[in-house]
Short mmCIF file of C-alpha atoms in Angstrom, two decimals:
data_model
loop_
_atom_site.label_atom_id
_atom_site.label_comp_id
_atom_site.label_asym_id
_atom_site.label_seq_id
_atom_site.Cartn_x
_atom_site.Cartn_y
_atom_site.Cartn_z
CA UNK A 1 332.68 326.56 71.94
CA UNK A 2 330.88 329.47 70.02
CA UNK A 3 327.36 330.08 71.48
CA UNK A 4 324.30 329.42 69.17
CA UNK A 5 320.74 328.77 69.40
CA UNK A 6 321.35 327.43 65.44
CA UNK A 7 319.55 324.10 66.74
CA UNK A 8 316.12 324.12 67.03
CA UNK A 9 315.16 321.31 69.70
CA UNK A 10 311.86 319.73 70.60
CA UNK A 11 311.42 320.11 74.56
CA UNK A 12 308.88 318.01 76.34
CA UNK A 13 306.85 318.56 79.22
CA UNK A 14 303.68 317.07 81.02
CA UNK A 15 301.52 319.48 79.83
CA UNK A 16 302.99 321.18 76.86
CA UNK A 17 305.93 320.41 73.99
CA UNK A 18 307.76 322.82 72.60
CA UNK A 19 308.87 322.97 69.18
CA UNK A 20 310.80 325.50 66.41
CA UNK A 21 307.90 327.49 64.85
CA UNK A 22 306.57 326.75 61.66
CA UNK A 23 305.02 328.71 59.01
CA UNK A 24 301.90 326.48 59.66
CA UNK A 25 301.60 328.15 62.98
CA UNK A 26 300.97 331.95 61.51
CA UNK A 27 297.12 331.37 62.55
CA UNK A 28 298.32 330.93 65.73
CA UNK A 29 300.67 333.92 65.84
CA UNK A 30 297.73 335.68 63.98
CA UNK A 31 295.20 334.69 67.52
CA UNK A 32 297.56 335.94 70.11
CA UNK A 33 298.41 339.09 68.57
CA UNK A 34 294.42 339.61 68.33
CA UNK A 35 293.77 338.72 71.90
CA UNK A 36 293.78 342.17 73.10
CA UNK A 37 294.61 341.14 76.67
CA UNK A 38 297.60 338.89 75.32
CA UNK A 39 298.98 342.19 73.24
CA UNK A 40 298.54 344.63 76.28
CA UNK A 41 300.22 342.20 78.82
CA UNK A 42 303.47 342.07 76.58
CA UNK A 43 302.88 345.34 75.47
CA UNK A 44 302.85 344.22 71.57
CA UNK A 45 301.41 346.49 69.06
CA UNK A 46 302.14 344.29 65.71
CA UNK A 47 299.82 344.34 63.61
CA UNK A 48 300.96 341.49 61.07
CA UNK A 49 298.16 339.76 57.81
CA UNK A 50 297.97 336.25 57.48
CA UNK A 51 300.91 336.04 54.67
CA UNK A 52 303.34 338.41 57.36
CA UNK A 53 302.94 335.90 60.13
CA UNK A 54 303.17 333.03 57.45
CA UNK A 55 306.66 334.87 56.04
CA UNK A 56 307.36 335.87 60.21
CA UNK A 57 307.40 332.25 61.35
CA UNK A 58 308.59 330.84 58.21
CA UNK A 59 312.07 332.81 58.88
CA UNK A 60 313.03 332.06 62.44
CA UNK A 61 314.73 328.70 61.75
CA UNK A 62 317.44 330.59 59.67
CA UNK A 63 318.38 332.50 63.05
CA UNK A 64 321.40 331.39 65.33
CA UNK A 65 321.69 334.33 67.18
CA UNK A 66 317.58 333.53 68.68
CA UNK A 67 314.90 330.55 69.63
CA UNK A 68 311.79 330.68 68.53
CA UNK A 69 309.81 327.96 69.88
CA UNK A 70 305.82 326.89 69.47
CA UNK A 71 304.27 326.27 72.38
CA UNK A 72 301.71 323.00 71.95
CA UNK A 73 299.21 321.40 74.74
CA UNK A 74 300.24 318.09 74.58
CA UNK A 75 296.34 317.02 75.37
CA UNK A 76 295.32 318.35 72.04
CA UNK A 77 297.72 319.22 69.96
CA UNK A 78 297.26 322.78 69.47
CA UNK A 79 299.63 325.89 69.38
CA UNK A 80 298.96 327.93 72.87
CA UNK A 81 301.14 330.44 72.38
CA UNK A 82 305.23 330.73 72.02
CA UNK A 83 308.53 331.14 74.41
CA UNK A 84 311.95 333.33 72.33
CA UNK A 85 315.27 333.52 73.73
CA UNK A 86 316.26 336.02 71.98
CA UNK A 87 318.91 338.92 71.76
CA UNK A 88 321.90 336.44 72.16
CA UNK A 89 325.25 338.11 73.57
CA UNK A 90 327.99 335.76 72.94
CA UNK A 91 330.51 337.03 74.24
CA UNK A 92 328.73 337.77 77.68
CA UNK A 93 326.51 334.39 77.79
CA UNK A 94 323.56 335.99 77.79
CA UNK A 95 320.21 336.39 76.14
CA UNK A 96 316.55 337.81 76.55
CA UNK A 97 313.38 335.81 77.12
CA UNK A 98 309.96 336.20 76.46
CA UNK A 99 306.34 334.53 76.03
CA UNK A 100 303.34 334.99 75.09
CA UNK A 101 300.04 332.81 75.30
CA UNK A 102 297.25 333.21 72.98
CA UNK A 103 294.77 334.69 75.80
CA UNK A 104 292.56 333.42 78.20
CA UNK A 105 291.36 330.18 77.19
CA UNK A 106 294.82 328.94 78.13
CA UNK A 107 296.23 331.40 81.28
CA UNK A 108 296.05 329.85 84.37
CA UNK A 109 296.88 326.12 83.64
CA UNK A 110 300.49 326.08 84.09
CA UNK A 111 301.60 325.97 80.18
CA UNK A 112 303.57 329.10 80.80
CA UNK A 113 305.19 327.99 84.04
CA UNK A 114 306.15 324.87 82.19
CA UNK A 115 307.23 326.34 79.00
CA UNK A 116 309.35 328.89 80.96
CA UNK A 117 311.02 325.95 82.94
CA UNK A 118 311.57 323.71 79.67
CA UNK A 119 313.47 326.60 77.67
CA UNK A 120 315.37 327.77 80.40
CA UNK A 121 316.82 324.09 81.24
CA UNK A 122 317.62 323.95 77.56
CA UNK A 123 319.23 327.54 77.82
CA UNK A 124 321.12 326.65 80.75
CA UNK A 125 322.02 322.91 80.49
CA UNK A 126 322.73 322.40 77.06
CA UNK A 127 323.52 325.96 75.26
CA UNK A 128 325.62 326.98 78.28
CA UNK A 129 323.70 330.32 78.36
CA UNK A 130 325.12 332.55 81.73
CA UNK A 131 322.18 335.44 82.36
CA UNK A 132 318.66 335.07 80.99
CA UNK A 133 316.95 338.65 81.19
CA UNK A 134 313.60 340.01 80.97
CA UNK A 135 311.22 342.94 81.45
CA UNK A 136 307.93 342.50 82.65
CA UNK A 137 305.84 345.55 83.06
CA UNK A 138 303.31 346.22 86.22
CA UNK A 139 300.05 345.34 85.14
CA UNK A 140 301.18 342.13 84.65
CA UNK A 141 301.46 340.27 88.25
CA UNK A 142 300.63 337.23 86.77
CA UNK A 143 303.87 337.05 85.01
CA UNK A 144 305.78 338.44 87.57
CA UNK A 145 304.29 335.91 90.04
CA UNK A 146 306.16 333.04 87.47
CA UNK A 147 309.03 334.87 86.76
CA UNK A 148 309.59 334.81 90.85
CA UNK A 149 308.58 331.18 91.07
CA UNK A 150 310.81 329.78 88.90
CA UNK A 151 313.87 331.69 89.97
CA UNK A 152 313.96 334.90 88.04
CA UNK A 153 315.67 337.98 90.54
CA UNK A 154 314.45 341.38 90.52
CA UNK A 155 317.59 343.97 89.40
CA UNK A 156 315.72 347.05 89.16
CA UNK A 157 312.76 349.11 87.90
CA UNK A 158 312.56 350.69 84.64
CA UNK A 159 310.21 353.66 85.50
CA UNK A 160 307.38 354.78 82.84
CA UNK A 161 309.28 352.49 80.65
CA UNK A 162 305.82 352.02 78.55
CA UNK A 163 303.03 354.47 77.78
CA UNK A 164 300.36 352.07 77.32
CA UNK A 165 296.61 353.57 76.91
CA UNK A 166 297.60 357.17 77.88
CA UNK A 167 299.07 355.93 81.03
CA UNK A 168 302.77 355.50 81.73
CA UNK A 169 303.92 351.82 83.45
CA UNK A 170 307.22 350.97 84.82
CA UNK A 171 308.54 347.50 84.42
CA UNK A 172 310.43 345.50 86.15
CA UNK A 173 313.99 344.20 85.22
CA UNK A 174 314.77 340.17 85.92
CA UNK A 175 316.92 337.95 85.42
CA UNK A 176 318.36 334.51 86.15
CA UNK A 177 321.85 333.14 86.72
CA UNK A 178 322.85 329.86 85.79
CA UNK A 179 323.61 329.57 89.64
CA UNK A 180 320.29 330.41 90.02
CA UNK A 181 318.95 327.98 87.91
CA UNK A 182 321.03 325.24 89.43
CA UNK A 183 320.48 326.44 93.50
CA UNK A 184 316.53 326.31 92.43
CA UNK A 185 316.50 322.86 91.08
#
């Protein structure tokens, strides 16, 4: 079996679906890389036009070695924000995660706990992924907080891993075993 995130599923939830990207979703894209809480929590400086994210989101279908997913309320229909697996090591099993949500009109009402939980079941149960990593950096205990909740393990600090508004910020290195994912379900 040769690892691939090549198929690009639709994962369900209760509160949110997640779906591959589309170029359709660029004005999405486009609102959570303006929310300037969103950008500083990840730590994103892009700066991308309409046609970029259009082109951007347009493109990540053609990638097997990464998962980019939309993240949609299932209430309204609208893109919240997104969830990558990304950086995929075959050989070792193992990829990187991250999400972002398109600010604060949506934090706090569980998409991101759900959206976590629905790509990681999907990375675990059906590509046979070994070791899903992160960073999350310290001025972001919210994300932390999930990372913990839904089995993520601290490893280790990167310190002043990020100078950020003239400060530096260390940030934390997790990660989650497939026995981890199966002891916390």
């Amino acid at each position: 079996m040769t690892l691939s995130f090549a198929e690009k599923p639709v994962l369900a939830g209760d509160r949110v679906t997640l779906r591959p990207v589309t170029a359709e979703d660029a004005p999405g894209l486009l609102e959570l890389l303006a929310d300037p809480e969103s950008s500083r929590l990840t730590a994103t400086r892009a700066e991308l036009d309409p046609e970029a994210a259009r082109r951007w989101y347009a493109t990540r279908a053609d990638h097997d070695d990464r998962l980019d997913l939309a993240i949609v309320e299932n209430e309204t229909g609208t893109y919240v924000g997104e969830v990558v697996l990304n950086d995929l090591h075959v050989e070792n099993r193992s990829c990187g995660f991250r999400i972002s949500l398109v600010g604060a009109r949506v934090f706090g009402r569980g998409y991101g706990t759900e959206a976590t939980r629905l790509v990681l079941r999907h990375a675990f149960e059906t590509v046979e992924i070994h070791r899903v990593e992160l960073d999350v950096y310290a001025f972001n205990p919210r994300a932390r907080h999930v990372y913990e909740k839904v089995g993520f393990v601290l490893e280790g600090t990167k310190r002043e891993a990020l100078f950020w508004d003239g400060e530096w910020i260390d940030a934390a290195v997790m990660a989650m075993l497939e026995s981890d994912w199966l002891a916390a379900r």
